[in-house]
């Protein structure tokens, strides 16, 4: 299910509209992940406060979205573009790749909340495919 | 048996009591057919599903979306016995409709997205967790009679 030229165009167009809100999107998505999928809290046991509006969560949401921004800019070759991040997730963070899917879902939910008009079914399918591609590229160096 | 907190019960009742089934049902099903096009395999006799616009404007899709949501309504009214509530529908989906139960999760995700877009900020993480838990139990009940 690789990205067609149309998918890439839709992703880039949507990103252009939403990127100014990237920090808020990231913070909300991560906060939501920790509440909806409590098992993900195991990766953040070193944070003092795991509640949705905590500084740690907001900050880390920004970090995640800068990774997404990188993915958008390297959308023509996600494997190369995200290689360094893949190595980080594989060898340092050791995040189970199943979690990429549920974080992707949380980001999509936030997009639906914040941009109900723009997040049409066509935008949804392109973003879903994009996040699948990002998740795959992030898992590339695991084994 | 599934344990529901007071918050979860109240949230599910609240979401569905305020829901416009005739809008949300069609929106969720048509989104599912666009985002996960392989699900179109079950709707071969629904006419034009050629592109997103056709799917979203298709009256048979709309009608069926509403039917699906009324099916969920049964669960909303019987949260303490979802297994038995959906036994008959599970047999139907398995024996007659031959629907791969993995598809139930796909339409659940699309319904979650549609509800989120309509509720906006009121769709907090806690509300999302409650809705996803309810839908997960419905999905599990619908898959139970497959063999």
PDB file of C-alpha atoms in Angstrom:
ATOM      1  CA  UNK A   1       0.000   0.000   0.000  1.00  0.00           C
ATOM      2  CA  UNK A   2       2.641   2.506  -1.046  1.00  0.00           C
ATOM      3  CA  UNK A   3       1.915   6.199  -1.407  1.00  0.00           C
ATOM      4  CA  UNK A   4       0.707   7.332  -4.826  1.00  0.00           C
ATOM      5  CA  UNK A   5       1.572  10.793  -6.153  1.00  0.00           C
ATOM      6  CA  UNK A   6      -1.986  11.814  -5.273  1.00  0.00           C
ATOM      7  CA  UNK A   7      -1.569  10.571  -1.682  1.00  0.00           C
ATOM      8  CA  UNK A   8       1.666  12.566  -1.315  1.00  0.00           C
ATOM      9  CA  UNK A   9      -0.007  15.699  -2.692  1.00  0.00           C
ATOM     10  CA  UNK A  10      -2.952  15.313  -0.284  1.00  0.00           C
ATOM     11  CA  UNK A  11      -0.619  14.748   2.689  1.00  0.00           C
ATOM     12  CA  UNK A  12       1.515  17.780   1.830  1.00  0.00           C
ATOM     13  CA  UNK A  13      -1.557  19.969   1.305  1.00  0.00           C
ATOM     14  CA  UNK A  14      -3.076  18.923   4.623  1.00  0.00           C
ATOM     15  CA  UNK A  15       0.260  19.334   6.409  1.00  0.00           C
ATOM     16  CA  UNK A  16       0.550  22.882   5.047  1.00  0.00           C
ATOM     17  CA  UNK A  17      -2.791  23.685   6.709  1.00  0.00           C
ATOM     18  CA  UNK A  18      -2.126  21.970  10.039  1.00  0.00           C
ATOM     19  CA  UNK A  19       1.602  22.381  10.634  1.00  0.00           C
ATOM     20  CA  UNK A  20       1.238  25.683  12.497  1.00  0.00           C
ATOM     21  CA  UNK A  21      -0.722  23.689  15.092  1.00  0.00           C
ATOM     22  CA  UNK A  22       1.780  20.823  15.169  1.00  0.00           C
ATOM     23  CA  UNK A  23       2.723  21.315  18.815  1.00  0.00           C
ATOM     24  CA  UNK A  24      -0.904  21.235  19.971  1.00  0.00           C
ATOM     25  CA  UNK A  25      -1.655  18.221  17.788  1.00  0.00           C
ATOM     26  CA  UNK A  26       1.334  16.313  19.162  1.00  0.00           C
ATOM     27  CA  UNK A  27       0.560  17.153  22.774  1.00  0.00           C
ATOM     28  CA  UNK A  28      -3.103  16.165  22.454  1.00  0.00           C
ATOM     29  CA  UNK A  29      -2.297  12.935  20.580  1.00  0.00           C
ATOM     30  CA  UNK A  30       0.309  11.828  23.108  1.00  0.00           C
ATOM     31  CA  UNK A  31      -1.874  12.789  26.080  1.00  0.00           C
ATOM     32  CA  UNK A  32      -4.704  10.848  24.521  1.00  0.00           C
ATOM     33  CA  UNK A  33      -2.464   7.811  23.863  1.00  0.00           C
ATOM     34  CA  UNK A  34      -1.519   7.579  27.531  1.00  0.00           C
ATOM     35  CA  UNK A  35      -5.183   7.697  28.602  1.00  0.00           C
ATOM     36  CA  UNK A  36      -6.758   5.492  25.929  1.00  0.00           C
ATOM     37  CA  UNK A  37      -3.934   2.928  25.858  1.00  0.00           C
ATOM     38  CA  UNK A  38      -2.563   2.900  29.425  1.00  0.00           C
ATOM     39  CA  UNK A  39      -0.009   0.220  28.584  1.00  0.00           C
ATOM     40  CA  UNK A  40       1.938   2.935  26.719  1.00  0.00           C
ATOM     41  CA  UNK A  41       2.682   4.621  30.035  1.00  0.00           C
ATOM     42  CA  UNK A  42       5.339   1.955  30.563  1.00  0.00           C
ATOM     43  CA  UNK A  43       7.618   3.864  28.188  1.00  0.00           C
ATOM     44  CA  UNK A  44       7.427   7.038  30.258  1.00  0.00           C
ATOM     45  CA  UNK A  45       7.903   5.789  33.801  1.00  0.00           C
ATOM     46  CA  UNK A  46      10.705   8.338  34.164  1.00  0.00           C
ATOM     47  CA  UNK A  47       8.308  11.294  33.850  1.00  0.00           C
ATOM     48  CA  UNK A  48       6.915  12.779  37.056  1.00  0.00           C
ATOM     49  CA  UNK A  49       3.568  13.685  35.509  1.00  0.00           C
ATOM     50  CA  UNK A  50       1.789  11.678  32.793  1.00  0.00           C
ATOM     51  CA  UNK A  51      -1.413  13.711  32.721  1.00  0.00           C
ATOM     52  CA  UNK A  52      -2.474  15.167  29.342  1.00  0.00           C
ATOM     53  CA  UNK A  53      -1.526  18.778  30.081  1.00  0.00           C
ATOM     54  CA  UNK A  54       1.754  18.123  31.838  1.00  0.00           C
ATOM     55  CA  UNK A  55       4.919  19.836  30.548  1.00  0.00           C
ATOM     56  CA  UNK A  56       6.566  16.461  29.820  1.00  0.00           C
ATOM     57  CA  UNK A  57       3.667  15.365  27.642  1.00  0.00           C
ATOM     58  CA  UNK A  58       3.369  18.696  25.812  1.00  0.00           C
ATOM     59  CA  UNK A  59       7.105  18.819  25.198  1.00  0.00           C
ATOM     60  CA  UNK A  60       7.306  15.294  23.934  1.00  0.00           C
ATOM     61  CA  UNK A  61       4.315  15.896  21.668  1.00  0.00           C
ATOM     62  CA  UNK A  62       6.390  18.612  19.975  1.00  0.00           C
ATOM     63  CA  UNK A  63       9.279  16.181  19.536  1.00  0.00           C
ATOM     64  CA  UNK A  64       7.004  13.604  17.924  1.00  0.00           C
ATOM     65  CA  UNK A  65       5.542  16.143  15.514  1.00  0.00           C
ATOM     66  CA  UNK A  66       8.988  17.321  14.434  1.00  0.00           C
ATOM     67  CA  UNK A  67       9.556  13.699  13.443  1.00  0.00           C
ATOM     68  CA  UNK A  68       6.307  13.799  11.464  1.00  0.00           C
ATOM     69  CA  UNK A  69       7.463  17.042   9.799  1.00  0.00           C
ATOM     70  CA  UNK A  70      10.685  15.275   8.815  1.00  0.00           C
ATOM     71  CA  UNK A  71       8.620  12.432   7.383  1.00  0.00           C
ATOM     72  CA  UNK A  72       6.520  14.842   5.299  1.00  0.00           C
ATOM     73  CA  UNK A  73       9.677  16.463   3.907  1.00  0.00           C
ATOM     74  CA  UNK A  74      11.167  13.069   3.052  1.00  0.00           C
ATOM     75  CA  UNK A  75       7.914  11.538   1.853  1.00  0.00           C
ATOM     76  CA  UNK A  76       9.525  10.368  -1.385  1.00  0.00           C
ATOM     77  CA  UNK A  77      11.923   8.119   0.540  1.00  0.00           C
ATOM     78  CA  UNK A  78      10.719   7.539   4.068  1.00  0.00           C
ATOM     79  CA  UNK A  79      13.131   4.658   4.641  1.00  0.00           C
ATOM     80  CA  UNK A  80      16.176   6.893   4.148  1.00  0.00           C
ATOM     81  CA  UNK A  81      14.602   9.982   5.641  1.00  0.00           C
ATOM     82  CA  UNK A  82      13.695   8.236   8.890  1.00  0.00           C
ATOM     83  CA  UNK A  83      16.708   5.918   9.114  1.00  0.00           C
ATOM     84  CA  UNK A  84      18.281   7.734  12.042  1.00  0.00           C
ATOM     85  CA  UNK A  85      14.983   7.850  13.918  1.00  0.00           C
ATOM     86  CA  UNK A  86      14.472   4.184  13.182  1.00  0.00           C
ATOM     87  CA  UNK A  87      17.826   3.326  14.708  1.00  0.00           C
ATOM     88  CA  UNK A  88      16.977   5.418  17.755  1.00  0.00           C
ATOM     89  CA  UNK A  89      13.631   3.670  18.265  1.00  0.00           C
ATOM     90  CA  UNK A  90      15.171   0.253  17.612  1.00  0.00           C
ATOM     91  CA  UNK A  91      18.308   0.349  19.712  1.00  0.00           C
ATOM     92  CA  UNK A  92      17.862   3.103  22.245  1.00  0.00           C
ATOM     93  CA  UNK A  93      14.161   3.488  22.925  1.00  0.00           C
ATOM     94  CA  UNK A  94      13.151  -0.091  22.057  1.00  0.00           C
ATOM     95  CA  UNK A  95       9.521   0.859  21.506  1.00  0.00           C
ATOM     96  CA  UNK A  96       7.432  -2.089  20.360  1.00  0.00           C
ATOM     97  CA  UNK A  97       6.420  -1.193  16.781  1.00  0.00           C
ATOM     98  CA  UNK A  98       2.791  -2.127  17.515  1.00  0.00           C
ATOM     99  CA  UNK A  99       2.625   1.203  19.325  1.00  0.00           C
ATOM    100  CA  UNK A 100       3.242   3.166  16.121  1.00  0.00           C
ATOM    101  CA  UNK A 101      -0.178   2.080  14.907  1.00  0.00           C
ATOM    102  CA  UNK A 102      -2.021   3.243  17.999  1.00  0.00           C
ATOM    103  CA  UNK A 103      -0.218   6.581  18.130  1.00  0.00           C
ATOM    104  CA  UNK A 104      -1.088   7.057  14.440  1.00  0.00           C
ATOM    105  CA  UNK A 105      -4.746   6.398  15.316  1.00  0.00           C
ATOM    106  CA  UNK A 106      -4.601   9.002  18.111  1.00  0.00           C
ATOM    107  CA  UNK A 107      -3.123  11.583  15.740  1.00  0.00           C
ATOM    108  CA  UNK A 108      -5.933  10.889  13.252  1.00  0.00           C
ATOM    109  CA  UNK A 109      -8.523  11.371  16.029  1.00  0.00           C
ATOM    110  CA  UNK A 110      -6.933  14.720  16.938  1.00  0.00           C
ATOM    111  CA  UNK A 111      -7.004  15.792  13.279  1.00  0.00           C
ATOM    112  CA  UNK A 112     -10.715  14.891  13.148  1.00  0.00           C
ATOM    113  CA  UNK A 113     -11.344  16.999  16.257  1.00  0.00           C
ATOM    114  CA  UNK A 114      -9.254  20.007  15.265  1.00  0.00           C
ATOM    115  CA  UNK A 115      -9.899  20.034  11.509  1.00  0.00           C
ATOM    116  CA  UNK A 116     -13.331  18.425  10.935  1.00  0.00           C
ATOM    117  CA  UNK A 117     -13.833  20.147   7.577  1.00  0.00           C
ATOM    118  CA  UNK A 118     -10.366  19.407   6.185  1.00  0.00           C
ATOM    119  CA  UNK A 119     -10.200  15.827   7.460  1.00  0.00           C
ATOM    120  CA  UNK A 120     -12.410  14.462   4.705  1.00  0.00           C
ATOM    121  CA  UNK A 121     -12.465  10.725   3.900  1.00  0.00           C
ATOM    122  CA  UNK A 122      -9.951  11.406   1.081  1.00  0.00           C
ATOM    123  CA  UNK A 123      -7.607  13.211   3.461  1.00  0.00           C
ATOM    124  CA  UNK A 124      -8.121  10.429   6.007  1.00  0.00           C
ATOM    125  CA  UNK A 125      -7.114   7.625   3.623  1.00  0.00           C
ATOM    126  CA  UNK A 126      -4.000   9.522   2.478  1.00  0.00           C
ATOM    127  CA  UNK A 127      -2.937  10.280   6.071  1.00  0.00           C
ATOM    128  CA  UNK A 128      -3.635   6.713   7.188  1.00  0.00           C
ATOM    129  CA  UNK A 129      -1.448   5.388   4.350  1.00  0.00           C
ATOM    130  CA  UNK A 130       1.208   7.989   5.205  1.00  0.00           C
ATOM    131  CA  UNK A 131       1.298   6.941   8.863  1.00  0.00           C
ATOM    132  CA  UNK A 132       1.502   3.283   7.809  1.00  0.00           C
ATOM    133  CA  UNK A 133       4.519   4.235   5.689  1.00  0.00           C
ATOM    134  CA  UNK A 134       6.074   6.206   8.530  1.00  0.00           C
ATOM    135  CA  UNK A 135       5.518   3.310  10.948  1.00  0.00           C
ATOM    136  CA  UNK A 136       7.104   0.893   8.501  1.00  0.00           C
ATOM    137  CA  UNK A 137      10.119   3.164   7.985  1.00  0.00           C
ATOM    138  CA  UNK A 138      10.481   3.612  11.754  1.00  0.00           C
ATOM    139  CA  UNK A 139      10.491  -0.160  12.240  1.00  0.00           C
ATOM    140  CA  UNK A 140      12.983  -0.717   9.400  1.00  0.00           C
ATOM    141  CA  UNK A 141      16.117  -1.030  11.552  1.00  0.00           C
ATOM    142  CA  UNK A 142      14.600  -3.182  14.330  1.00  0.00           C
ATOM    143  CA  UNK A 143      15.859  -6.547  13.099  1.00  0.00           C
TER     144      UNK A 143
ATOM    145  CA  UNK B   1     -18.567 -10.180  31.948  1.00  0.00           C
ATOM    146  CA  UNK B   2     -17.382  -6.675  31.233  1.00  0.00           C
ATOM    147  CA  UNK B   3     -17.145  -4.227  34.112  1.00  0.00           C
ATOM    148  CA  UNK B   4     -18.272  -0.708  33.260  1.00  0.00           C
ATOM    149  CA  UNK B   5     -17.470   2.277  35.428  1.00  0.00           C
ATOM    150  CA  UNK B   6     -20.194   4.858  36.058  1.00  0.00           C
ATOM    151  CA  UNK B   7     -18.284   7.249  33.824  1.00  0.00           C
ATOM    152  CA  UNK B   8     -18.153   4.734  30.977  1.00  0.00           C
ATOM    153  CA  UNK B   9     -21.873   3.955  31.194  1.00  0.00           C
ATOM    154  CA  UNK B  10     -22.828   7.628  31.338  1.00  0.00           C
ATOM    155  CA  UNK B  11     -20.480   8.507  28.483  1.00  0.00           C
ATOM    156  CA  UNK B  12     -21.834   5.823  26.154  1.00  0.00           C
ATOM    157  CA  UNK B  13     -25.452   6.730  26.928  1.00  0.00           C
ATOM    158  CA  UNK B  14     -24.627  10.398  26.425  1.00  0.00           C
ATOM    159  CA  UNK B  15     -22.836   9.943  23.099  1.00  0.00           C
ATOM    160  CA  UNK B  16     -25.567   7.797  21.581  1.00  0.00           C
ATOM    161  CA  UNK B  17     -28.524   9.731  22.970  1.00  0.00           C
ATOM    162  CA  UNK B  18     -27.213  12.906  21.339  1.00  0.00           C
ATOM    163  CA  UNK B  19     -26.185  11.187  18.108  1.00  0.00           C
ATOM    164  CA  UNK B  20     -27.921  11.835  14.812  1.00  0.00           C
ATOM    165  CA  UNK B  21     -27.986   8.248  13.511  1.00  0.00           C
ATOM    166  CA  UNK B  22     -29.032   9.314  10.032  1.00  0.00           C
ATOM    167  CA  UNK B  23     -25.911  11.455   9.669  1.00  0.00           C
ATOM    168  CA  UNK B  24     -23.319   9.572  11.675  1.00  0.00           C
ATOM    169  CA  UNK B  25     -24.179   6.120  10.317  1.00  0.00           C
ATOM    170  CA  UNK B  26     -23.782   7.065   6.650  1.00  0.00           C
ATOM    171  CA  UNK B  27     -20.656   9.135   7.451  1.00  0.00           C
ATOM    172  CA  UNK B  28     -18.990   6.233   9.258  1.00  0.00           C
ATOM    173  CA  UNK B  29     -19.795   3.576   6.654  1.00  0.00           C
ATOM    174  CA  UNK B  30     -18.870   5.743   3.681  1.00  0.00           C
ATOM    175  CA  UNK B  31     -15.610   6.753   5.370  1.00  0.00           C
ATOM    176  CA  UNK B  32     -14.838   3.076   5.959  1.00  0.00           C
ATOM    177  CA  UNK B  33     -15.447   2.249   2.271  1.00  0.00           C
ATOM    178  CA  UNK B  34     -13.117   5.100   1.224  1.00  0.00           C
ATOM    179  CA  UNK B  35     -10.329   4.610   3.783  1.00  0.00           C
ATOM    180  CA  UNK B  36     -10.350   0.789   3.613  1.00  0.00           C
ATOM    181  CA  UNK B  37     -11.488   0.122   0.040  1.00  0.00           C
ATOM    182  CA  UNK B  38     -11.313  -3.670   0.373  1.00  0.00           C
ATOM    183  CA  UNK B  39     -14.412  -3.440   2.578  1.00  0.00           C
ATOM    184  CA  UNK B  40     -16.333  -2.656  -0.611  1.00  0.00           C
ATOM    185  CA  UNK B  41     -16.268  -6.392  -1.295  1.00  0.00           C
ATOM    186  CA  UNK B  42     -19.391  -6.775   0.840  1.00  0.00           C
ATOM    187  CA  UNK B  43     -21.386  -4.199  -1.087  1.00  0.00           C
ATOM    188  CA  UNK B  44     -21.163  -5.443  -4.663  1.00  0.00           C
ATOM    189  CA  UNK B  45     -24.836  -4.741  -5.310  1.00  0.00           C
ATOM    190  CA  UNK B  46     -24.793  -1.181  -3.962  1.00  0.00           C
ATOM    191  CA  UNK B  47     -24.198   0.407  -7.349  1.00  0.00           C
ATOM    192  CA  UNK B  48     -21.632   3.168  -7.859  1.00  0.00           C
ATOM    193  CA  UNK B  49     -18.738   2.954  -5.385  1.00  0.00           C
ATOM    194  CA  UNK B  50     -16.239   4.098  -7.968  1.00  0.00           C
ATOM    195  CA  UNK B  51     -14.748   7.008  -6.068  1.00  0.00           C
ATOM    196  CA  UNK B  52     -15.066   8.844  -2.759  1.00  0.00           C
ATOM    197  CA  UNK B  53     -17.698  11.270  -4.052  1.00  0.00           C
ATOM    198  CA  UNK B  54     -19.800   8.412  -5.426  1.00  0.00           C
ATOM    199  CA  UNK B  55     -19.527   6.487  -2.156  1.00  0.00           C
ATOM    200  CA  UNK B  56     -20.438   9.471  -0.022  1.00  0.00           C
ATOM    201  CA  UNK B  57     -23.440  10.270  -2.224  1.00  0.00           C
ATOM    202  CA  UNK B  58     -24.666   6.691  -2.545  1.00  0.00           C
ATOM    203  CA  UNK B  59     -28.154   6.311  -0.998  1.00  0.00           C
ATOM    204  CA  UNK B  60     -27.747   2.556  -0.415  1.00  0.00           C
ATOM    205  CA  UNK B  61     -24.559   3.204   1.563  1.00  0.00           C
ATOM    206  CA  UNK B  62     -26.350   5.874   3.566  1.00  0.00           C
ATOM    207  CA  UNK B  63     -29.276   3.579   4.308  1.00  0.00           C
ATOM    208  CA  UNK B  64     -26.973   0.777   5.392  1.00  0.00           C
ATOM    209  CA  UNK B  65     -24.912   3.088   7.562  1.00  0.00           C
ATOM    210  CA  UNK B  66     -28.053   3.967   9.497  1.00  0.00           C
ATOM    211  CA  UNK B  67     -28.915   0.261   9.875  1.00  0.00           C
ATOM    212  CA  UNK B  68     -25.458  -0.441  11.311  1.00  0.00           C
ATOM    213  CA  UNK B  69     -25.838   2.342  13.865  1.00  0.00           C
ATOM    214  CA  UNK B  70     -29.228   1.052  14.953  1.00  0.00           C
ATOM    215  CA  UNK B  71     -27.474  -2.281  15.442  1.00  0.00           C
ATOM    216  CA  UNK B  72     -25.057  -0.529  17.814  1.00  0.00           C
ATOM    217  CA  UNK B  73     -28.025   0.958  19.599  1.00  0.00           C
ATOM    218  CA  UNK B  74     -28.979  -2.519  20.794  1.00  0.00           C
ATOM    219  CA  UNK B  75     -25.644  -2.720  22.562  1.00  0.00           C
ATOM    220  CA  UNK B  76     -26.051   0.721  24.101  1.00  0.00           C
ATOM    221  CA  UNK B  77     -29.321  -0.479  25.652  1.00  0.00           C
ATOM    222  CA  UNK B  78     -27.820  -3.788  26.859  1.00  0.00           C
ATOM    223  CA  UNK B  79     -24.328  -2.955  28.008  1.00  0.00           C
ATOM    224  CA  UNK B  80     -24.363  -5.677  30.647  1.00  0.00           C
ATOM    225  CA  UNK B  81     -25.108  -8.445  28.206  1.00  0.00           C
ATOM    226  CA  UNK B  82     -23.436  -7.642  24.930  1.00  0.00           C
ATOM    227  CA  UNK B  83     -22.493 -11.260  24.303  1.00  0.00           C
ATOM    228  CA  UNK B  84     -26.104 -12.458  24.138  1.00  0.00           C
ATOM    229  CA  UNK B  85     -27.351  -9.237  22.551  1.00  0.00           C
ATOM    230  CA  UNK B  86     -25.127  -9.803  19.523  1.00  0.00           C
ATOM    231  CA  UNK B  87     -25.250 -13.615  19.295  1.00  0.00           C
ATOM    232  CA  UNK B  88     -27.817 -13.613  16.499  1.00  0.00           C
ATOM    233  CA  UNK B  89     -26.094 -10.808  14.549  1.00  0.00           C
ATOM    234  CA  UNK B  90     -22.792 -12.642  14.963  1.00  0.00           C
ATOM    235  CA  UNK B  91     -24.243 -15.756  13.352  1.00  0.00           C
ATOM    236  CA  UNK B  92     -25.714 -13.605  10.572  1.00  0.00           C
ATOM    237  CA  UNK B  93     -22.374 -11.908   9.835  1.00  0.00           C
ATOM    238  CA  UNK B  94     -20.557 -15.227   9.856  1.00  0.00           C
ATOM    239  CA  UNK B  95     -22.941 -17.668   8.180  1.00  0.00           C
ATOM    240  CA  UNK B  96     -24.925 -15.475   5.819  1.00  0.00           C
ATOM    241  CA  UNK B  97     -22.906 -12.315   5.154  1.00  0.00           C
ATOM    242  CA  UNK B  98     -19.463 -13.958   5.387  1.00  0.00           C
ATOM    243  CA  UNK B  99     -17.833 -10.801   6.739  1.00  0.00           C
ATOM    244  CA  UNK B 100     -14.223 -11.099   7.891  1.00  0.00           C
ATOM    245  CA  UNK B 101     -14.453 -10.062  11.567  1.00  0.00           C
ATOM    246  CA  UNK B 102     -11.317  -7.904  11.174  1.00  0.00           C
ATOM    247  CA  UNK B 103     -13.595  -5.507   9.322  1.00  0.00           C
ATOM    248  CA  UNK B 104     -15.554  -4.751  12.485  1.00  0.00           C
ATOM    249  CA  UNK B 105     -12.502  -2.991  13.903  1.00  0.00           C
ATOM    250  CA  UNK B 106     -12.145  -0.926  10.736  1.00  0.00           C
ATOM    251  CA  UNK B 107     -15.656   0.465  10.901  1.00  0.00           C
ATOM    252  CA  UNK B 108     -15.236   1.022  14.663  1.00  0.00           C
ATOM    253  CA  UNK B 109     -12.202   3.199  13.975  1.00  0.00           C
ATOM    254  CA  UNK B 110     -14.114   5.169  11.336  1.00  0.00           C
ATOM    255  CA  UNK B 111     -17.048   5.636  13.717  1.00  0.00           C
ATOM    256  CA  UNK B 112     -14.633   6.882  16.403  1.00  0.00           C
ATOM    257  CA  UNK B 113     -13.213   9.427  13.939  1.00  0.00           C
ATOM    258  CA  UNK B 114     -16.701  10.627  12.915  1.00  0.00           C
ATOM    259  CA  UNK B 115     -17.849  10.972  16.541  1.00  0.00           C
ATOM    260  CA  UNK B 116     -14.600  12.831  17.349  1.00  0.00           C
ATOM    261  CA  UNK B 117     -15.124  15.280  14.495  1.00  0.00           C
ATOM    262  CA  UNK B 118     -18.659  16.025  15.674  1.00  0.00           C
ATOM    263  CA  UNK B 119     -17.899  16.302  19.394  1.00  0.00           C
ATOM    264  CA  UNK B 120     -14.750  18.380  18.983  1.00  0.00           C
ATOM    265  CA  UNK B 121     -12.987  19.219  22.228  1.00  0.00           C
ATOM    266  CA  UNK B 122     -15.650  17.375  24.242  1.00  0.00           C
ATOM    267  CA  UNK B 123     -14.145  14.168  22.846  1.00  0.00           C
ATOM    268  CA  UNK B 124     -11.481  13.973  25.545  1.00  0.00           C
ATOM    269  CA  UNK B 125      -9.094  11.068  26.020  1.00  0.00           C
ATOM    270  CA  UNK B 126     -11.388   9.641  28.697  1.00  0.00           C
ATOM    271  CA  UNK B 127     -14.425   9.815  26.407  1.00  0.00           C
ATOM    272  CA  UNK B 128     -12.402   8.237  23.595  1.00  0.00           C
ATOM    273  CA  UNK B 129     -11.305   5.428  25.927  1.00  0.00           C
ATOM    274  CA  UNK B 130     -14.925   4.732  26.945  1.00  0.00           C
ATOM    275  CA  UNK B 131     -16.186   4.693  23.347  1.00  0.00           C
ATOM    276  CA  UNK B 132     -13.310   2.506  22.151  1.00  0.00           C
ATOM    277  CA  UNK B 133     -13.879   0.072  25.040  1.00  0.00           C
ATOM    278  CA  UNK B 134     -17.597  -0.182  24.206  1.00  0.00           C
ATOM    279  CA  UNK B 135     -16.892  -0.683  20.496  1.00  0.00           C
ATOM    280  CA  UNK B 136     -14.196  -3.265  21.279  1.00  0.00           C
ATOM    281  CA  UNK B 137     -16.646  -5.326  23.323  1.00  0.00           C
ATOM    282  CA  UNK B 138     -19.286  -5.070  20.567  1.00  0.00           C
ATOM    283  CA  UNK B 139     -16.664  -6.138  18.013  1.00  0.00           C
ATOM    284  CA  UNK B 140     -15.676  -9.076  20.190  1.00  0.00           C
ATOM    285  CA  UNK B 141     -19.338 -10.119  20.656  1.00  0.00           C
ATOM    286  CA  UNK B 142     -19.943  -9.924  16.923  1.00  0.00           C
ATOM    287  CA  UNK B 143     -16.983 -12.198  16.301  1.00  0.00           C
ATOM    288  CA  UNK B 144     -17.944 -14.768  18.902  1.00  0.00           C
ATOM    289  CA  UNK B 145     -20.166 -17.079  16.863  1.00  0.00           C
ATOM    290  CA  UNK B 146     -17.673 -17.493  14.031  1.00  0.00           C
ATOM    291  CA  UNK B 147     -16.268 -20.981  13.693  1.00  0.00           C
TER     292      UNK B 147
END
